Amino acid sequence: MKILYFDHISGTPIHPDVKKVMINYINNNYGNPVSQHSLGDAASEALETAREQTAALINAKPQEIVFTSGGTESINHAIKGVAMATHDKGKHIITSNIEHQSVSKSLRMLMRMGYHVTSLPVDNYGLVDPKDVERAITNETVLVTIMHANNEIGTIEPIAEIGKITRARGIIFHTDAIASAGVIPFDVDAMGVDLVSMAANQFYGPSGVGALYIRPKTRILPIIEGGMQENGQRAGTENMVGIVGMGKAAELAKNEMPQRIQHLRQLRQTWIDKVKTIEAIEINGHPTECLPHLVSFSVHYVEGESMILMLDEKGICASTRSACASGSLRASHVLLATGCDYAAAQGTLIFSFGIMNTMEELDRAMEVFKDAVVFLRNMSPLYKKKST
Amino acid sequence: MQYSETVMEHFKNPHNVGTIENPDGVGQVGNPVCGDMMKIMIKVKDDKIDDIKFETFGCGAAIAVSSMVTDMAKGKTLEEAMQITNKSVAEQLGGLPKNKMHCSNLGADALQKAIQDYIDRKEGRVRKRPDEGLEHIDSHEKHCYCPYCDYDQPETAPFCVRCGKPTVEHDHD
């Protein structure tokens, strides 16, 4: 049975060209970029090539890119690093209600240390109002951290507008662009951001490697101390195989982006059209300001985990944020923040498509999905109650 | 996969799904807020559970638990069926993941509610059917309280403000 993979937001497969570059690197180089011999020089060269490729993806300069162990580390670095560097200026941070846990938990830690955090609400589409950001700013505010695209509902936030506000007020602005960087265009200057977190496994690079963009003169300290790697911003010998993979993946993503987006949009729209033929299903997120490859929908009267299990039985991989499927046993904070009710949040699935997916795959997935919904609804006491 | 083979077997092919017309007892636990809701219906004959059906909204564990508990209760005397516990259901399923032991493992609770419903009605204690809402609870020093964690609730709370479980429907004359 061929696996149909619709969970690219959890991690993409590695692109064949990226694999080649990584294997080639493993076969030919094991030098440490700081070493002053030929193998060290070769490693250093590979590192800087990857840095150029990664910088180009978001219209940054190579020296502004710090490689990390992934999106989570980038976010921790941005938030905690700024807090440590600016604690004499103030202890107020602005964020939104729909951030990833890497953001909200980093902030929770700072709150224990005396920081105040303003968490902004979102509308029914999951959009933050830039005016709310402006209103929330105080003399104590040192950082605004709001995600670029939401990883659960796909809504794209008005980052450029928020960037204008933070620039005018001289406040550092971090955006978590993990779900979007490498998928849709991102320009650090047009967005007016100072810090950007990204991860390679969202654009067909390997997992365990990411990057943090740092605008020059941004007040930030490293959170991992040691040697002078990464311009003093991230100590420790680089994950070279991962980094060369990320560089290649970034290059491919930049070059192929228009075609990729077109293909992904088609897949997404086709899936939405198919899903809409079933009664009592709602599409979540913004209708136009959204990621091209992700769709979240709530299937009423059934629970998400049981749907995922049924799909998985037939080789279809998707994801849910229902309480039952999460470690915390709470319904998705993102869906609740958009005003989705508890029961509907429990029946929410996330399909995220990739460049290797085809229209034929959607046909097969739809057959299985329909059967699963009918099977589970027939068993549900909520469904019967509605129909009688 | 986090579930045992037995769990997956019962999840894929659940036994005793459906409803009973004019049931002798109905028990319902959980609510969609927690993500799990179970409704068990029984038909009683000669003090034995003659027929039993369930409807469940919930995760894989909740569905497997419903299937297993109805299997275990079928044909048993009421007294025997009352001995079935959530723990014994989980054991019969070859264990459940730790985080599912509380929220999804409510099958025996639903069964016992259904049996209690049957006994109450037989003994003439007039009561509305559980699916139409239970009586207002005001015995807690005249306060409403959560039937699960005993925490005092505001009158209008649809679910417990502390543990998140449903409070019974408030019913005033």
Short mmCIF file of C-alpha atoms in Angstrom, two decimals, chain A:
data_model
loop_
_atom_site.label_atom_id
_atom_site.label_comp_id
_atom_site.label_asym_id
_atom_site.label_seq_id
_atom_site.Cartn_x
_atom_site.Cartn_y
_atom_site.Cartn_z
CA MET A 1 0.00 0.00 0.00
CA LYS A 2 1.42 3.33 -1.08
CA ILE A 3 1.53 5.91 1.69
CA LEU A 4 -0.22 9.16 0.87
CA TYR A 5 1.46 11.91 2.84
CA PHE A 6 -0.60 15.03 3.61
CA ASP A 7 1.24 16.16 6.72
CA HIS A 8 3.93 18.42 5.29
CA ILE A 9 3.41 20.98 8.04
CA SER A 10 4.85 18.38 10.46
CA GLY A 11 7.84 17.90 8.18
CA THR A 12 8.54 17.48 4.49
CA PRO A 13 10.40 14.62 2.82
CA ILE A 14 13.94 15.51 1.78
CA HIS A 15 14.16 16.60 -1.86
CA PRO A 16 16.24 14.15 -3.98
CA ASP A 17 18.68 16.92 -4.96
CA VAL A 18 19.11 17.85 -1.29
CA LYS A 19 19.78 14.21 -0.44
CA LYS A 20 22.50 14.08 -3.08
CA VAL A 21 24.26 17.12 -1.67
CA MET A 22 24.08 15.74 1.87
CA ILE A 23 25.35 12.29 0.93
CA ASN A 24 28.12 13.83 -1.12
CA TYR A 25 29.13 15.90 1.88
CA ILE A 26 29.13 12.87 4.19
CA ASN A 27 31.31 10.97 1.73
CA ASN A 28 33.83 13.70 1.19
CA ASN A 29 34.16 15.92 4.19
CA TYR A 30 34.38 15.64 7.91
CA GLY A 31 36.47 18.70 8.71
CA ASN A 32 35.53 21.25 11.32
CA PRO A 33 34.97 24.70 9.77
CA VAL A 34 37.17 26.33 12.43
CA SER A 35 40.18 24.11 11.67
CA GLN A 36 43.05 25.72 9.80
CA HIS A 37 43.80 22.96 7.33
CA SER A 38 42.47 21.99 3.94
CA LEU A 39 39.54 19.91 5.27
CA GLY A 40 38.61 22.73 7.63
CA ASP A 41 38.72 25.20 4.76
CA ALA A 42 36.51 22.98 2.63
CA ALA A 43 33.99 22.72 5.47
CA SER A 44 34.10 26.45 6.02
CA GLU A 45 33.46 27.02 2.34
CA ALA A 46 30.47 24.66 2.34
CA LEU A 47 29.12 26.43 5.41
CA GLU A 48 29.33 29.85 3.80
CA THR A 49 27.74 28.61 0.58
CA ALA A 50 24.80 27.29 2.60
CA ARG A 51 24.61 30.61 4.43
CA GLU A 52 24.40 32.51 1.14
CA GLN A 53 21.71 30.18 -0.17
CA THR A 54 19.67 30.46 3.02
CA ALA A 55 20.02 34.25 3.17
CA ALA A 56 18.89 34.62 -0.44
CA LEU A 57 15.64 32.82 0.36
CA ILE A 58 14.49 35.69 2.58
CA ASN A 59 16.39 38.52 0.85
CA ALA A 60 18.93 38.81 3.67
CA LYS A 61 22.71 39.10 3.68
CA PRO A 62 24.73 35.95 4.49
CA GLN A 63 26.28 37.43 7.64
CA GLU A 64 22.77 37.96 9.03
CA ILE A 65 22.01 34.21 9.13
CA VAL A 66 22.72 32.08 12.22
CA PHE A 67 22.29 28.33 11.81
CA THR A 68 20.53 26.57 14.66
CA SER A 69 19.23 23.12 15.52
CA GLY A 70 15.80 23.98 14.14
CA GLY A 71 12.81 26.26 14.47
CA THR A 72 12.37 25.76 18.18
CA GLU A 73 15.93 26.80 18.96
CA SER A 74 15.66 29.83 16.66
CA ILE A 75 12.56 30.99 18.52
CA ASN A 76 14.08 30.37 21.96
CA HIS A 77 17.18 32.27 20.88
CA ALA A 78 15.20 35.22 19.51
CA ILE A 79 12.96 35.64 22.55
CA LYS A 80 15.31 34.80 25.40
CA GLY A 81 18.31 36.39 23.66
CA VAL A 82 16.51 39.72 23.24
CA ALA A 83 15.15 39.61 26.79
CA MET A 84 18.63 39.07 28.21
CA ALA A 85 20.15 41.84 26.10
CA THR A 86 17.46 44.42 26.84
CA HIS A 87 16.43 43.71 30.43
CA ASP A 88 17.74 47.14 31.47
CA LYS A 89 15.40 48.83 28.98
CA GLY A 90 12.15 47.18 30.01
CA LYS A 91 10.31 43.96 30.71
CA HIS A 92 7.27 44.00 28.47
CA ILE A 93 6.73 41.74 25.46
CA ILE A 94 3.83 41.64 22.99
CA THR A 95 2.66 38.43 21.32
CA SER A 96 -0.55 36.85 20.00
CA ASN A 97 -2.92 34.15 21.24
CA ILE A 98 -2.14 31.74 18.39
CA GLU A 99 1.63 31.34 18.64
CA HIS A 100 3.44 28.02 18.65
CA GLN A 101 4.39 26.60 22.03
CA SER A 102 8.05 27.47 21.42
CA VAL A 103 6.98 31.10 21.67
CA SER A 104 4.35 30.86 24.40
CA LYS A 105 6.48 28.64 26.64
CA SER A 106 9.58 30.80 26.21
CA LEU A 107 7.45 33.76 27.24
CA ARG A 108 5.98 31.86 30.17
CA MET A 109 9.51 31.32 31.45
CA LEU A 110 10.23 35.03 31.16
CA MET A 111 7.00 35.80 33.02
CA ARG A 112 8.30 33.78 35.94
CA MET A 113 11.31 36.10 35.89
CA GLY A 114 9.15 39.21 36.17
CA TYR A 115 8.34 39.99 32.55
CA HIS A 116 4.89 41.20 31.52
CA VAL A 117 3.43 39.71 28.38
CA THR A 118 0.52 41.13 26.40
CA SER A 119 -1.06 38.39 24.29
CA LEU A 120 -3.23 39.87 21.55
CA PRO A 121 -6.52 38.31 20.45
CA VAL A 122 -7.26 37.31 16.85
CA ASP A 123 -10.43 37.56 14.79
CA ASN A 124 -12.44 34.58 13.49
CA TYR A 125 -9.93 34.09 10.69
CA GLY A 126 -7.01 34.12 13.08
CA LEU A 127 -5.78 37.60 12.11
CA VAL A 128 -4.02 39.93 14.54
CA ASP A 129 -5.05 43.59 14.22
CA PRO A 130 -1.91 45.78 13.81
CA LYS A 131 -3.75 48.55 15.67
CA ASP A 132 -3.86 46.26 18.70
CA VAL A 133 -0.07 45.97 18.51
CA GLU A 134 0.27 49.74 18.46
CA ARG A 135 -2.09 50.14 21.41
CA ALA A 136 -0.26 47.51 23.44
CA ILE A 137 3.16 49.17 23.16
CA THR A 138 4.43 50.83 26.34
CA ASN A 139 7.75 52.49 27.26
CA GLU A 140 8.71 49.16 28.77
CA THR A 141 8.15 47.13 25.57
CA VAL A 142 11.34 45.47 24.32
CA LEU A 143 10.01 42.88 21.86
CA VAL A 144 7.06 42.10 19.63
CA THR A 145 6.85 38.45 18.54
CA ILE A 146 4.06 37.48 16.16
CA MET A 147 4.10 34.57 13.76
CA HIS A 148 4.08 35.02 10.00
CA ALA A 149 1.78 32.13 9.09
CA ASN A 150 -0.10 29.97 11.54
CA ASN A 151 0.84 26.30 11.45
CA GLU A 152 -2.63 25.05 12.35
CA ILE A 153 -5.01 27.13 10.27
CA GLY A 154 -2.64 28.64 7.70
CA THR A 155 -3.66 32.27 8.21
CA ILE A 156 -0.96 34.78 7.20
CA GLU A 157 -0.58 37.69 9.59
CA PRO A 158 -0.09 41.33 8.46
CA ILE A 159 3.62 41.27 9.34
CA ALA A 160 4.64 44.19 7.09
CA GLU A 161 2.07 46.47 8.75
CA ILE A 162 3.20 45.43 12.21
CA GLY A 163 6.81 45.92 11.09
CA LYS A 164 6.09 49.55 10.21
CA ILE A 165 4.78 50.14 13.73
CA THR A 166 7.68 48.46 15.51
CA ARG A 167 10.21 50.32 13.36
CA ALA A 168 8.61 53.68 14.08
CA ARG A 169 8.71 52.90 17.79
CA GLY A 170 12.22 51.39 17.74
CA ILE A 171 11.07 48.04 19.14
CA ILE A 172 12.61 44.73 18.15
CA PHE A 173 10.27 42.59 16.03
CA HIS A 174 10.59 38.82 15.78
CA THR A 175 8.44 36.68 13.54
CA ASP A 176 8.12 32.90 13.61
CA ALA A 177 8.18 32.16 9.87
CA ILE A 178 8.68 28.42 10.27
CA ALA A 179 5.46 27.46 8.52
CA SER A 180 5.97 29.96 5.71
CA ALA A 181 9.69 30.48 4.97
CA GLY A 182 10.61 28.50 1.89
CA VAL A 183 6.94 28.04 1.01
CA ILE A 184 5.89 31.59 0.15
CA PRO A 185 8.04 34.68 -0.55
CA PHE A 186 9.56 36.40 2.45
CA ASP A 187 11.57 39.62 2.34
CA VAL A 188 13.11 40.79 5.61
CA ASP A 189 13.26 44.42 4.47
CA ALA A 190 9.73 44.61 3.06
CA MET A 191 8.42 42.99 6.24
CA GLY A 192 10.36 45.31 8.53
CA VAL A 193 11.42 42.47 10.82
CA ASP A 194 14.56 42.25 12.98
CA LEU A 195 14.49 38.53 13.74
CA VAL A 196 13.08 35.64 11.71
CA SER A 197 12.94 31.98 12.73
CA MET A 198 12.88 29.31 10.06
CA ALA A 199 13.30 25.53 9.73
CA ALA A 200 14.67 23.44 6.86
CA ASN A 201 12.18 20.59 7.20
CA GLN A 202 9.36 22.87 6.04
CA PHE A 203 10.89 23.19 2.56
CA TYR A 204 12.25 19.73 1.74
CA GLY A 205 15.45 20.03 3.76
CA PRO A 206 16.39 17.79 6.69
CA SER A 207 14.96 18.10 10.20
CA GLY A 208 17.20 19.20 13.06
CA VAL A 209 18.49 22.27 11.28
CA GLY A 210 17.10 25.78 11.10
CA ALA A 211 18.16 29.39 11.01
CA LEU A 212 17.66 32.66 12.79
CA TYR A 213 17.90 35.85 10.79
CA ILE A 214 19.33 38.68 12.90
CA ARG A 215 19.24 42.24 11.53
CA PRO A 216 22.56 43.98 12.22
CA LYS A 217 22.65 46.03 15.44
CA THR A 218 19.72 44.14 16.96
CA ARG A 219 20.24 43.83 20.72
CA ILE A 220 20.40 40.07 21.27
CA LEU A 221 22.63 37.67 23.21
CA PRO A 222 23.36 34.04 22.41
CA ILE A 223 21.64 31.40 24.52
CA ILE A 224 24.20 28.70 23.74
CA GLU A 225 27.65 29.80 24.83
CA GLY A 226 31.07 28.37 23.98
CA GLY A 227 33.22 28.83 20.90
CA MET A 228 32.99 31.65 18.39
CA GLN A 229 30.98 29.81 15.74
CA GLU A 230 28.19 31.61 13.90
CA ASN A 231 29.62 35.05 14.51
CA GLY A 232 29.49 34.46 18.26
CA GLN A 233 25.72 34.01 18.21
CA ARG A 234 25.59 30.22 18.47
CA ALA A 235 28.43 28.22 19.93
CA GLY A 236 29.12 24.59 19.06
CA THR A 237 30.44 22.80 16.00
CA GLU A 238 27.94 23.19 13.19
CA ASN A 239 25.62 20.39 12.03
CA MET A 240 27.41 20.50 8.69
CA VAL A 241 25.45 17.77 6.88
CA GLY A 242 22.19 19.37 7.92
CA ILE A 243 23.36 22.85 7.03
CA VAL A 244 24.52 21.98 3.51
CA GLY A 245 21.13 20.26 3.08
CA MET A 246 19.31 23.36 4.27
CA GLY A 247 21.31 25.55 1.90
CA LYS A 248 20.47 23.38 -1.10
CA ALA A 249 16.80 23.16 -0.06
CA ALA A 250 16.67 26.96 0.26
CA GLU A 251 18.16 27.39 -3.20
CA LEU A 252 15.62 25.00 -4.73
CA ALA A 253 12.76 26.62 -2.82
CA LYS A 254 13.71 30.07 -4.10
CA ASN A 255 14.11 28.94 -7.71
CA GLU A 256 10.99 26.76 -7.87
CA MET A 257 8.71 28.82 -5.65
CA PRO A 258 6.21 30.14 -8.23
CA GLN A 259 5.61 26.68 -9.75
CA ARG A 260 5.42 25.07 -6.33
CA ILE A 261 2.87 27.59 -5.07
CA GLN A 262 0.71 27.11 -8.15
CA HIS A 263 0.71 23.32 -7.76
CA LEU A 264 0.03 23.48 -4.03
CA ARG A 265 -2.81 25.98 -4.45
CA GLN A 266 -4.47 23.64 -6.96
CA LEU A 267 -4.19 20.68 -4.60
CA ARG A 268 -5.54 22.70 -1.70
CA GLN A 269 -8.49 24.10 -3.63
CA THR A 270 -9.37 20.70 -5.10
CA TRP A 271 -9.34 19.15 -1.65
CA ILE A 272 -11.52 21.95 -0.24
CA ASP A 273 -14.02 21.49 -3.08
CA LYS A 274 -14.16 17.76 -2.37
CA VAL A 275 -14.51 18.21 1.37
CA LYS A 276 -17.33 20.70 0.93
CA THR A 277 -19.49 18.02 -0.70
CA ILE A 278 -19.86 16.41 2.74
CA GLU A 279 -22.40 17.99 5.10
CA ALA A 280 -21.46 19.82 8.30
CA ILE A 281 -17.80 20.53 7.62
CA GLU A 282 -16.30 23.97 8.12
CA ILE A 283 -13.06 25.31 6.66
CA ASN A 284 -10.94 27.18 9.22
CA GLY A 285 -8.62 30.12 8.69
CA HIS A 286 -8.63 33.08 6.31
CA PRO A 287 -10.12 32.45 2.83
CA THR A 288 -7.42 34.38 0.95
CA GLU A 289 -4.63 35.36 3.38
CA CYS A 290 -3.52 31.78 3.87
CA LEU A 291 -0.71 29.35 3.17
CA PRO A 292 -0.99 27.70 -0.26
CA HIS A 293 -0.47 24.17 1.02
CA LEU A 294 -2.43 23.86 4.25
CA VAL A 295 -6.12 23.50 5.00
CA SER A 296 -7.76 23.02 8.37
CA PHE A 297 -11.36 21.85 8.53
CA SER A 298 -13.71 20.88 11.32
CA VAL A 299 -15.82 17.77 10.84
CA HIS A 300 -18.79 18.10 13.13
CA TYR A 301 -20.01 15.24 15.37
CA VAL A 302 -16.77 13.24 15.20
CA GLU A 303 -13.46 13.39 17.00
CA GLY A 304 -10.16 14.06 15.24
CA GLU A 305 -7.97 11.28 16.56
CA SER A 306 -10.38 8.55 15.53
CA MET A 307 -10.46 10.00 12.01
CA ILE A 308 -6.65 10.09 11.88
CA LEU A 309 -6.50 6.44 12.98
CA MET A 310 -8.98 5.40 10.29
CA LEU A 311 -7.09 7.30 7.60
CA ASP A 312 -3.80 5.84 8.79
CA GLU A 313 -5.23 2.32 8.50
CA LYS A 314 -5.57 3.01 4.76
CA GLY A 315 -2.12 4.57 4.44
CA ILE A 316 -3.16 8.21 4.59
CA CYS A 317 -1.15 10.52 6.82
CA ALA A 318 -2.74 13.76 8.04
CA SER A 319 -2.87 15.52 11.36
CA THR A 320 -5.29 16.78 14.01
CA ARG A 321 -5.07 19.10 16.98
CA SER A 322 -7.93 17.54 18.92
CA ALA A 323 -7.48 17.32 22.65
CA CYS A 324 -7.33 13.53 22.56
CA ALA A 325 -4.46 13.51 20.13
CA SER A 326 -2.39 16.06 21.98
CA GLY A 327 -0.20 15.30 24.94
CA SER A 328 -1.89 18.02 26.96
CA LEU A 329 -5.43 16.71 26.33
CA ARG A 330 -6.62 20.22 25.60
CA ALA A 331 -8.34 21.39 22.46
CA SER A 332 -6.22 23.52 20.13
CA HIS A 333 -5.62 26.99 21.57
CA VAL A 334 -5.47 28.35 18.04
CA LEU A 335 -8.96 27.15 17.11
CA LEU A 336 -10.42 28.30 20.41
CA ALA A 337 -8.78 31.72 19.90
CA THR A 338 -10.58 32.05 16.57
CA GLY A 339 -13.91 31.41 18.28
CA CYS A 340 -14.33 27.81 17.14
CA ASP A 341 -16.45 25.91 19.71
CA TYR A 342 -14.98 23.06 21.73
CA ALA A 343 -16.86 20.26 19.99
CA ALA A 344 -15.94 21.47 16.51
CA ALA A 345 -12.31 21.95 17.58
CA GLN A 346 -12.22 18.27 18.60
CA GLY A 347 -13.14 17.20 15.08
CA THR A 348 -10.53 19.25 13.27
CA LEU A 349 -8.14 17.81 10.71
CA ILE A 350 -5.17 19.49 9.07
CA PHE A 351 -4.19 18.46 5.56
CA SER A 352 -0.92 19.97 4.36
CA PHE A 353 0.15 19.18 0.83
CA GLY A 354 3.57 18.85 -0.74
CA ILE A 355 5.16 19.25 -4.14
CA MET A 356 5.18 15.48 -4.70
CA ASN A 357 1.42 15.09 -4.11
CA THR A 358 -0.85 14.55 -7.14
CA MET A 359 -4.53 15.09 -7.94
CA GLU A 360 -5.03 11.30 -8.21
CA GLU A 361 -3.88 10.96 -4.62
CA LEU A 362 -6.63 13.33 -3.56
CA ASP A 363 -9.24 11.12 -5.23
CA ARG A 364 -8.12 8.08 -3.27
CA ALA A 365 -7.85 10.04 -0.04
CA MET A 366 -11.38 11.39 -0.49
CA GLU A 367 -12.89 7.90 -0.80
CA VAL A 368 -11.23 6.81 2.43
CA PHE A 369 -12.08 10.05 4.18
CA LYS A 370 -15.78 9.87 3.26
CA ASP A 371 -16.03 6.31 4.55
CA ALA A 372 -14.35 7.30 7.82
CA VAL A 373 -16.73 10.20 8.38
CA VAL A 374 -19.82 8.06 7.69
CA PHE A 375 -18.56 5.24 9.92
CA LEU A 376 -17.78 7.54 12.85
CA ARG A 377 -20.85 9.73 12.49
CA ASN A 378 -23.10 6.66 12.58
CA MET A 379 -21.51 5.83 15.91
CA SER A 380 -21.75 9.35 17.32
CA PRO A 381 -24.51 10.27 19.78
CA LEU A 382 -24.15 13.90 18.69
CA TYR A 383 -24.90 13.19 15.05
CA LYS A 384 -28.05 11.18 15.74
CA LYS A 385 -29.36 13.88 18.03
CA LYS A 386 -29.09 16.41 15.23
CA SER A 387 -30.75 14.28 12.59
CA THR A 388 -33.79 13.24 14.62
#
